[in-house]
């Protein structure tokens, strides 16, 4: 299974033209998947749940998301990306309908837990399988840019369009009505991704023995290549703070500084709008100037450690200042994009087995949404919101230290490492 070279594919803005509709599908799908991320926790707290119960809901969701993220890469290689993407759409729709119909509409927490967990399997199988497709059809120096566009599409749908869409729709049709529209977004995105993405997926599939070997490699690669394991840890830290902040921060802003849910959604949407813009820029800078490792280490890790604290202490310093909190969120979103080259870096450590290394990276992305809410649930009571934020900040600084140990082989010509 060899990566397809640059010369064999037409490219649009640095991405394979055959995969163009996959990026579109990813963005649309993730609008449906993420439109509740910014408001579901405060909504549930307002309707009788505790912050700890809400964090448990997101923790269970993160656990299933992590499992699906782990297997998405190797399943995409073993079965083909298109089949795994189809499975992701079907599972997501089942979980969503059950969650709304029998859980959310009746405020039945016992039903919400398992059904939201089922939903968690959906988007990794759909989106991360497509990401494996991207890594195989993008070559060398262009891989950082191609991956940057993927995260542009995913984050743009999940956080930017989803948040602004919810801020507009909730006052009109309510929270549950807005939640039902997610089904439409996912159906449209799913159909586009399944039927319009071009390319022969048979190149990713071997015989039955090769498939078994691929699945096994997804479990053994961390032992065989410790640098891949370190990259997975950094990927977990990457989104740990981002996975935990929406669980408690909007409640904190509302309780202590009078921010409304609509204001929070606008702040969170702005955060991700800036992030997706800088994701493409960071992909280019990492390919052409800094190198993948230095971009992740200094821009992503150190930058996020600082800006996590800045975001929390800005309302303490300026009170109910929408402008200042929004500005802090914008800067945070910009430095978070520094983690974008991590996918290209880790997949390039094992060019002969990208699916397995991508499974580790994807698992890290999913597992962070387990760790983040879990940290909130465990520590919000004993040490408060400020203590939780410091935990997230310290984790980001730790990821910078870990990145010092992740280097490509000396003969790797795609980038500068230092």
Tab-separated table of C-alpha atoms in Angstrom:
chain	number	residue	atom	x	y	z
A	1	UNK	CA	0.000	0.000	0.000
A	2	UNK	CA	1.957	2.978	-1.251
A	3	UNK	CA	1.040	6.621	-0.915
A	4	UNK	CA	-0.050	8.212	-4.171
A	5	UNK	CA	2.405	10.762	-5.488
A	6	UNK	CA	1.820	14.458	-6.086
A	7	UNK	CA	2.032	14.175	-9.847
A	8	UNK	CA	-0.750	11.607	-10.068
A	9	UNK	CA	-3.458	13.849	-8.623
A	10	UNK	CA	-4.932	17.215	-9.482
A	11	UNK	CA	-4.985	19.494	-6.487
A	12	UNK	CA	-7.273	22.300	-5.345
A	13	UNK	CA	-5.773	24.709	-2.770
A	14	UNK	CA	-3.255	22.045	-1.797
A	15	UNK	CA	-5.715	19.136	-1.486
A	16	UNK	CA	-6.458	16.180	-3.743
A	17	UNK	CA	-9.341	17.176	-6.025
A	18	UNK	CA	-10.843	13.694	-5.712
A	19	UNK	CA	-11.224	14.231	-1.971
A	20	UNK	CA	-12.774	17.697	-2.225
A	21	UNK	CA	-16.305	16.549	-1.434
A	22	UNK	CA	-14.965	14.646	1.567
A	23	UNK	CA	-13.906	17.923	3.151
A	24	UNK	CA	-17.335	19.388	2.408
A	25	UNK	CA	-19.013	16.297	3.868
A	26	UNK	CA	-16.865	16.478	6.992
A	27	UNK	CA	-17.871	20.086	7.642
A	28	UNK	CA	-21.590	19.470	7.122
A	29	UNK	CA	-21.594	16.253	9.164
A	30	UNK	CA	-19.825	17.970	12.051
A	31	UNK	CA	-22.349	20.817	12.165
A	32	UNK	CA	-24.932	18.215	13.109
A	33	UNK	CA	-22.622	16.393	15.458
A	34	UNK	CA	-21.454	19.480	17.326
A	35	UNK	CA	-24.297	21.963	17.386
A	36	UNK	CA	-25.090	21.083	21.021
A	37	UNK	CA	-21.516	21.018	22.336
A	38	UNK	CA	-21.530	24.628	23.521
A	39	UNK	CA	-24.937	24.636	25.223
A	40	UNK	CA	-25.939	21.099	26.241
A	41	UNK	CA	-24.177	21.172	29.619
A	42	UNK	CA	-25.654	24.495	30.841
A	43	UNK	CA	-29.054	23.429	29.452
A	44	UNK	CA	-29.002	20.190	31.438
A	45	UNK	CA	-27.800	21.981	34.581
A	46	UNK	CA	-30.641	24.483	34.223
A	47	UNK	CA	-33.066	21.536	33.994
A	48	UNK	CA	-31.976	19.822	37.180
A	49	UNK	CA	-28.676	18.043	36.583
A	50	UNK	CA	-25.545	18.862	38.564
A	51	UNK	CA	-22.285	19.890	36.899
A	52	UNK	CA	-20.890	16.513	37.996
A	53	UNK	CA	-23.749	14.637	36.291
A	54	UNK	CA	-23.292	16.675	33.139
A	55	UNK	CA	-19.563	15.978	33.167
A	56	UNK	CA	-20.315	12.252	33.548
A	57	UNK	CA	-22.520	12.385	30.444
A	58	UNK	CA	-19.672	13.883	28.427
A	59	UNK	CA	-17.177	11.504	30.032
A	60	UNK	CA	-19.139	8.422	28.922
A	61	UNK	CA	-19.550	9.988	25.490
A	62	UNK	CA	-15.802	10.569	25.368
A	63	UNK	CA	-15.093	6.944	26.263
A	64	UNK	CA	-17.023	5.579	23.280
A	65	UNK	CA	-15.626	8.311	21.077
A	66	UNK	CA	-12.116	7.229	22.086
A	67	UNK	CA	-12.783	3.577	21.234
A	68	UNK	CA	-14.208	4.500	17.828
A	69	UNK	CA	-11.310	6.864	17.199
A	70	UNK	CA	-8.797	4.107	17.924
A	71	UNK	CA	-10.315	1.630	15.486
A	72	UNK	CA	-11.265	4.110	12.764
A	73	UNK	CA	-7.793	4.101	11.232
A	74	UNK	CA	-7.223	0.373	11.091
A	75	UNK	CA	-10.820	-0.337	10.076
A	76	UNK	CA	-10.476	2.157	7.222
A	77	UNK	CA	-7.439	0.244	5.993
A	78	UNK	CA	-8.988	-3.172	6.505
A	79	UNK	CA	-12.477	-2.510	5.103
A	80	UNK	CA	-12.016	0.662	3.086
A	81	UNK	CA	-12.823	4.230	4.218
A	82	UNK	CA	-16.184	4.414	2.459
A	83	UNK	CA	-17.624	1.408	4.290
A	84	UNK	CA	-16.465	2.652	7.684
A	85	UNK	CA	-17.860	6.122	6.960
A	86	UNK	CA	-21.245	4.549	6.156
A	87	UNK	CA	-21.186	2.632	9.432
A	88	UNK	CA	-20.405	5.861	11.290
A	89	UNK	CA	-23.435	7.642	9.828
A	90	UNK	CA	-25.825	4.810	10.734
A	91	UNK	CA	-24.588	4.502	14.324
A	92	UNK	CA	-24.727	8.255	14.853
A	93	UNK	CA	-28.326	8.491	13.643
A	94	UNK	CA	-29.450	5.656	15.923
A	95	UNK	CA	-27.827	7.225	18.976
A	96	UNK	CA	-29.129	10.724	18.209
A	97	UNK	CA	-32.753	9.723	17.733
A	98	UNK	CA	-32.797	7.599	20.905
A	99	UNK	CA	-31.043	10.324	22.918
A	100	UNK	CA	-33.548	13.017	21.961
A	101	UNK	CA	-36.726	10.935	21.873
A	102	UNK	CA	-36.350	8.941	25.074
A	103	UNK	CA	-33.702	10.863	27.003
A	104	UNK	CA	-33.625	14.585	26.395
A	105	UNK	CA	-37.343	15.132	25.815
A	106	UNK	CA	-38.180	13.389	29.124
A	107	UNK	CA	-35.097	14.566	31.058
A	108	UNK	CA	-34.333	10.899	31.684
A	109	UNK	CA	-30.684	10.829	32.747
A	110	UNK	CA	-30.570	7.015	32.830
A	111	UNK	CA	-31.490	6.945	29.132
A	112	UNK	CA	-29.300	9.894	28.159
A	113	UNK	CA	-26.107	8.207	29.361
A	114	UNK	CA	-26.157	5.103	27.104
A	115	UNK	CA	-27.750	6.748	24.071
A	116	UNK	CA	-25.340	9.688	24.033
A	117	UNK	CA	-22.567	7.112	24.362
A	118	UNK	CA	-23.847	5.235	21.289
A	119	UNK	CA	-23.833	8.516	19.378
A	120	UNK	CA	-20.183	8.908	20.309
A	121	UNK	CA	-19.181	6.062	17.991
A	122	UNK	CA	-20.469	7.915	14.952
A	123	UNK	CA	-18.297	10.850	14.054
A	124	UNK	CA	-14.862	9.208	14.544
A	125	UNK	CA	-15.825	6.358	12.227
A	126	UNK	CA	-17.008	8.846	9.617
A	127	UNK	CA	-14.452	11.645	9.866
A	128	UNK	CA	-11.282	9.872	10.946
A	129	UNK	CA	-11.730	7.211	8.274
A	130	UNK	CA	-11.779	10.030	5.762
A	131	UNK	CA	-8.631	11.435	7.405
A	132	UNK	CA	-6.855	8.121	6.711
A	133	UNK	CA	-7.925	8.539	3.098
A	134	UNK	CA	-6.342	12.000	3.123
A	135	UNK	CA	-3.015	10.803	4.523
A	136	UNK	CA	-2.656	8.123	1.845
A	137	UNK	CA	-3.514	10.398	-1.051
A	138	UNK	CA	-1.406	13.359	0.073
A	139	UNK	CA	2.344	13.262	-0.291
A	140	UNK	CA	5.438	14.610	1.493
A	141	UNK	CA	5.484	18.335	2.009
A	142	UNK	CA	1.822	18.747	1.110
A	143	UNK	CA	0.583	16.472	3.874
A	144	UNK	CA	0.597	19.210	6.511
A	145	UNK	CA	-1.538	21.434	4.289
A	146	UNK	CA	-3.967	18.627	3.424
A	147	UNK	CA	-4.389	17.732	7.098
A	148	UNK	CA	-4.777	21.413	7.948
A	149	UNK	CA	-7.728	21.614	5.559
A	150	UNK	CA	-9.242	18.533	7.197
A	151	UNK	CA	-9.144	20.151	10.631
A	152	UNK	CA	-10.435	23.356	9.037
A	153	UNK	CA	-13.482	21.438	7.823
A	154	UNK	CA	-14.000	19.444	11.019
A	155	UNK	CA	-13.576	22.365	13.422
A	156	UNK	CA	-15.514	24.710	11.165
A	157	UNK	CA	-18.557	22.468	11.276
A	158	UNK	CA	-18.202	21.208	14.840
A	159	UNK	CA	-17.614	24.535	16.557
A	160	UNK	CA	-18.031	27.557	14.311
A	161	UNK	CA	-21.106	26.884	12.196
A	162	UNK	CA	-22.577	24.656	14.900
A	163	UNK	CA	-22.299	27.316	17.604
A	164	UNK	CA	-23.522	30.234	15.522
A	165	UNK	CA	-26.318	28.103	14.091
A	166	UNK	CA	-27.442	27.139	17.613
A	167	UNK	CA	-27.230	30.755	18.818
A	168	UNK	CA	-29.600	31.698	15.990
A	169	UNK	CA	-31.977	28.710	16.113
A	170	UNK	CA	-32.474	28.168	19.851
A	171	UNK	CA	-34.471	31.402	20.351
A	172	UNK	CA	-36.670	30.380	17.409
A	173	UNK	CA	-37.334	26.640	17.838
A	174	UNK	CA	-35.849	25.882	21.260
A	175	UNK	CA	-33.082	23.563	22.379
A	176	UNK	CA	-34.794	20.269	21.566
A	177	UNK	CA	-35.993	21.527	18.186
A	178	UNK	CA	-32.472	22.631	17.356
A	179	UNK	CA	-31.213	19.216	18.414
A	180	UNK	CA	-33.584	17.505	15.976
A	181	UNK	CA	-32.192	19.524	13.060
A	182	UNK	CA	-28.831	17.844	13.664
A	183	UNK	CA	-30.262	14.743	11.981
A	184	UNK	CA	-30.706	16.689	8.740
A	185	UNK	CA	-27.140	18.023	8.806
A	186	UNK	CA	-25.657	14.570	9.404
A	187	UNK	CA	-27.757	12.924	6.707
A	188	UNK	CA	-26.682	15.481	4.109
A	189	UNK	CA	-23.016	15.322	5.103
A	190	UNK	CA	-23.086	11.542	5.273
A	191	UNK	CA	-24.601	11.104	1.828
A	192	UNK	CA	-22.086	13.507	0.286
A	193	UNK	CA	-19.158	11.710	1.894
A	194	UNK	CA	-20.346	8.238	0.987
A	195	UNK	CA	-21.319	8.874	-2.642
A	196	UNK	CA	-19.337	11.874	-3.944
A	197	UNK	CA	-15.772	11.299	-2.739
A	198	UNK	CA	-13.736	9.947	-5.639
A	199	UNK	CA	-10.974	7.380	-5.582
A	200	UNK	CA	-10.459	3.640	-5.708
A	201	UNK	CA	-10.555	2.449	-2.108
A	202	UNK	CA	-9.436	-1.076	-3.018
A	203	UNK	CA	-5.827	0.122	-2.754
A	204	UNK	CA	-6.295	0.283	1.033
A	205	UNK	CA	-7.586	-3.268	1.297
A	206	UNK	CA	-5.595	-6.483	1.308
A	207	UNK	CA	-6.499	-10.134	1.734
A	208	UNK	CA	-7.901	-11.543	4.965
A	209	UNK	CA	-4.459	-12.135	6.471
A	210	UNK	CA	-3.400	-8.572	5.709
A	211	UNK	CA	-6.608	-7.255	7.272
A	212	UNK	CA	-5.953	-9.229	10.447
A	213	UNK	CA	-2.386	-7.936	10.529
A	214	UNK	CA	-3.648	-4.364	10.105
A	215	UNK	CA	-6.078	-4.693	13.005
A	216	UNK	CA	-3.365	-6.207	15.186
A	217	UNK	CA	-0.909	-3.445	14.290
A	218	UNK	CA	-3.330	-0.868	15.669
A	219	UNK	CA	-2.772	-2.438	19.093
A	220	UNK	CA	0.967	-3.144	18.880
A	221	UNK	CA	2.361	-0.072	17.157
A	222	UNK	CA	2.850	1.891	20.393
A	223	UNK	CA	5.128	-0.860	21.690
A	224	UNK	CA	6.969	-1.179	18.399
A	225	UNK	CA	7.433	2.572	17.955
A	226	UNK	CA	7.421	4.501	21.273
A	227	UNK	CA	7.446	7.844	19.424
A	228	UNK	CA	3.977	7.054	18.115
A	229	UNK	CA	2.853	6.417	21.695
A	230	UNK	CA	4.280	9.796	22.779
A	231	UNK	CA	2.439	11.427	19.903
A	232	UNK	CA	-0.771	9.825	21.112
A	233	UNK	CA	-0.241	11.308	24.585
A	234	UNK	CA	0.291	14.765	23.083
A	235	UNK	CA	-2.897	14.315	21.036
A	236	UNK	CA	-4.809	13.483	24.223
A	237	UNK	CA	-3.555	16.677	25.884
A	238	UNK	CA	-4.291	18.657	22.721
A	239	UNK	CA	-8.055	18.534	23.214
A	240	UNK	CA	-8.313	17.761	26.931
A	241	UNK	CA	-8.840	21.396	27.880
A	242	UNK	CA	-11.098	21.973	24.896
A	243	UNK	CA	-13.186	18.952	25.867
A	244	UNK	CA	-13.499	20.111	29.481
A	245	UNK	CA	-14.025	23.861	29.132
A	246	UNK	CA	-17.590	23.717	27.685
A	247	UNK	CA	-18.679	21.497	30.593
A	248	UNK	CA	-18.088	24.121	33.297
A	249	UNK	CA	-16.902	27.445	31.831
A	250	UNK	CA	-20.279	28.678	30.444
A	251	UNK	CA	-21.881	27.901	33.823
A	252	UNK	CA	-19.009	29.749	35.526
A	253	UNK	CA	-19.418	32.793	33.241
A	254	UNK	CA	-23.169	32.849	33.779
A	255	UNK	CA	-23.037	32.414	37.570
A	256	UNK	CA	-20.254	34.864	38.379
A	257	UNK	CA	-20.282	37.400	35.536
A	258	UNK	CA	-23.790	37.324	34.023
A	259	UNK	CA	-22.922	36.038	30.548
A	260	UNK	CA	-25.877	34.528	28.674
A	261	UNK	CA	-25.843	31.235	26.776
A	262	UNK	CA	-26.081	33.159	23.496
A	263	UNK	CA	-23.051	35.263	24.416
A	264	UNK	CA	-21.104	32.144	25.338
A	265	UNK	CA	-21.997	30.462	22.035
A	266	UNK	CA	-20.792	33.529	20.166
A	267	UNK	CA	-17.512	33.536	22.126
A	268	UNK	CA	-16.991	29.811	21.568
A	269	UNK	CA	-17.897	30.164	17.904
A	270	UNK	CA	-15.374	32.996	17.502
A	271	UNK	CA	-12.740	30.848	19.207
A	272	UNK	CA	-13.192	28.152	16.586
A	273	UNK	CA	-13.575	30.557	13.672
A	274	UNK	CA	-10.103	31.896	14.401
A	275	UNK	CA	-8.823	28.374	14.997
A	276	UNK	CA	-9.897	27.016	11.620
A	277	UNK	CA	-8.452	30.033	9.831
A	278	UNK	CA	-5.123	29.523	11.574
A	279	UNK	CA	-5.273	25.744	11.059
A	280	UNK	CA	-4.571	26.231	7.375
A	281	UNK	CA	-1.924	28.865	8.150
A	282	UNK	CA	-0.260	26.604	10.719
A	283	UNK	CA	-0.242	23.736	8.247
A	284	UNK	CA	1.554	25.923	5.717
A	285	UNK	CA	4.007	27.378	8.266
A	286	UNK	CA	4.842	23.925	9.579
A	287	UNK	CA	5.467	22.642	6.051
A	288	UNK	CA	7.550	25.616	4.902
A	289	UNK	CA	9.103	27.405	7.893
A	290	UNK	CA	9.125	26.017	11.434
A	291	UNK	CA	8.796	22.298	10.841
A	292	UNK	CA	6.090	20.072	12.261
A	293	UNK	CA	7.619	19.383	15.662
A	294	UNK	CA	8.522	22.995	16.532
A	295	UNK	CA	5.067	24.228	15.526
A	296	UNK	CA	3.385	21.728	17.856
A	297	UNK	CA	5.841	22.341	20.680
A	298	UNK	CA	5.925	26.140	20.806
A	299	UNK	CA	2.782	27.398	19.120
A	300	UNK	CA	0.437	24.601	20.208
A	301	UNK	CA	1.670	23.329	23.564
A	302	UNK	CA	3.214	26.418	25.177
A	303	UNK	CA	0.690	28.746	23.546
A	304	UNK	CA	-2.316	26.768	24.831
A	305	UNK	CA	-0.851	26.527	28.333
A	306	UNK	CA	-0.642	30.308	28.507
A	307	UNK	CA	-3.953	31.072	26.827
A	308	UNK	CA	-5.935	28.606	28.986
A	309	UNK	CA	-5.024	30.745	31.975
A	310	UNK	CA	-5.608	34.008	30.104
A	311	UNK	CA	-9.116	32.915	29.073
A	312	UNK	CA	-10.052	32.059	32.655
A	313	UNK	CA	-8.613	35.169	34.319
A	314	UNK	CA	-9.845	37.697	31.728
A	315	UNK	CA	-13.368	38.028	33.210
A	316	UNK	CA	-11.826	38.231	36.682
A	317	UNK	CA	-9.795	41.221	35.490
A	318	UNK	CA	-12.373	42.934	33.264
A	319	UNK	CA	-15.734	41.709	34.605
A	320	UNK	CA	-18.635	41.298	32.186
A	321	UNK	CA	-16.644	42.438	29.157
A	322	UNK	CA	-17.763	40.473	26.134
A	323	UNK	CA	-15.071	42.129	24.013
A	324	UNK	CA	-12.162	41.137	26.265
A	325	UNK	CA	-13.310	37.540	26.771
A	326	UNK	CA	-13.920	37.253	23.040
A	327	UNK	CA	-10.416	38.576	22.343
A	328	UNK	CA	-8.882	36.054	24.758
A	329	UNK	CA	-10.848	33.283	23.036
A	330	UNK	CA	-9.589	34.419	19.643
A	331	UNK	CA	-5.952	34.269	20.758
A	332	UNK	CA	-6.545	30.846	22.327
A	333	UNK	CA	-8.068	29.580	19.093
A	334	UNK	CA	-5.076	30.836	17.113
A	335	UNK	CA	-2.453	29.021	19.205
A	336	UNK	CA	-4.524	25.823	19.381
A	337	UNK	CA	-3.978	25.495	15.624
A	338	UNK	CA	-0.321	24.843	16.401
A	339	UNK	CA	-1.265	21.212	17.085
A	340	UNK	CA	-2.397	20.685	13.479
A	341	UNK	CA	0.954	19.280	12.185
A	342	UNK	CA	0.905	16.525	14.824
A	343	UNK	CA	-1.137	14.274	12.539
A	344	UNK	CA	1.350	14.648	9.695
A	345	UNK	CA	4.291	14.111	12.057
A	346	UNK	CA	3.020	10.910	13.657
A	347	UNK	CA	1.753	9.352	10.422
A	348	UNK	CA	5.188	9.994	8.870
A	349	UNK	CA	6.927	8.051	11.646
A	350	UNK	CA	5.468	4.856	10.171
A	351	UNK	CA	5.010	5.479	6.426
A	352	UNK	CA	4.464	1.775	5.818
A	353	UNK	CA	1.639	1.560	8.360
A	354	UNK	CA	-0.149	4.879	8.439
A	355	UNK	CA	-3.501	3.401	9.384
A	356	UNK	CA	-2.171	2.048	12.673
A	357	UNK	CA	-0.356	5.269	13.596
A	358	UNK	CA	-3.445	7.270	12.651
A	359	UNK	CA	-5.478	5.076	14.997
A	360	UNK	CA	-3.230	6.183	17.850
A	361	UNK	CA	-3.600	9.849	16.910
A	362	UNK	CA	-7.357	9.478	16.480
A	363	UNK	CA	-7.668	7.633	19.789
A	364	UNK	CA	-5.843	10.524	21.465
A	365	UNK	CA	-8.297	12.977	19.950
A	366	UNK	CA	-11.251	10.927	21.151
A	367	UNK	CA	-9.850	10.014	24.556
A	368	UNK	CA	-9.303	13.702	25.341
A	369	UNK	CA	-13.078	14.106	25.381
A	370	UNK	CA	-13.145	11.451	28.080
A	371	UNK	CA	-10.286	12.913	30.122
A	372	UNK	CA	-11.401	16.560	29.943
A	373	UNK	CA	-14.926	16.108	31.354
A	374	UNK	CA	-13.610	13.521	33.838
A	375	UNK	CA	-11.140	16.066	35.237
A	376	UNK	CA	-13.984	18.543	35.611
A	377	UNK	CA	-16.216	16.014	37.356
A	378	UNK	CA	-13.501	14.913	39.789
A	379	UNK	CA	-11.911	18.251	40.648
A	380	UNK	CA	-14.579	20.950	40.217
A	381	UNK	CA	-15.877	20.270	43.733
A	382	UNK	CA	-12.609	20.082	45.717
A	383	UNK	CA	-10.562	22.802	43.936
A	384	UNK	CA	-13.115	24.804	41.968
A	385	UNK	CA	-13.048	26.157	38.427
A	386	UNK	CA	-9.699	27.893	38.906
A	387	UNK	CA	-8.001	24.678	39.994
A	388	UNK	CA	-9.407	22.789	37.016
A	389	UNK	CA	-8.058	25.432	34.626
A	390	UNK	CA	-4.581	25.152	36.172
A	391	UNK	CA	-4.667	21.376	35.638
A	392	UNK	CA	-5.416	21.913	31.956
A	393	UNK	CA	-2.654	24.529	31.636
A	394	UNK	CA	-0.046	22.281	33.262
A	395	UNK	CA	-0.986	19.433	30.933
A	396	UNK	CA	-0.372	21.685	27.926
A	397	UNK	CA	3.084	22.592	29.228
A	398	UNK	CA	3.817	18.891	29.761
A	399	UNK	CA	2.953	18.230	26.108
A	400	UNK	CA	5.680	20.705	25.094
A	401	UNK	CA	8.230	18.664	27.045
A	402	UNK	CA	7.033	15.432	25.425
A	403	UNK	CA	7.387	16.941	21.937
A	404	UNK	CA	11.120	17.380	22.531
A	405	UNK	CA	11.435	13.593	22.275
A	406	UNK	CA	9.497	13.174	19.015
A	407	UNK	CA	11.722	13.524	15.954
A	408	UNK	CA	11.534	12.207	12.431
A	409	UNK	CA	14.454	10.132	11.113
A	410	UNK	CA	17.427	12.191	9.940
A	411	UNK	CA	16.864	11.140	6.338
A	412	UNK	CA	13.315	12.456	6.270
A	413	UNK	CA	13.405	15.237	3.700
A	414	UNK	CA	9.912	16.640	4.013
A	415	UNK	CA	10.659	19.219	6.655
A	416	UNK	CA	13.068	20.938	8.931
A	417	UNK	CA	12.935	19.578	12.454
A	418	UNK	CA	14.724	22.402	14.226
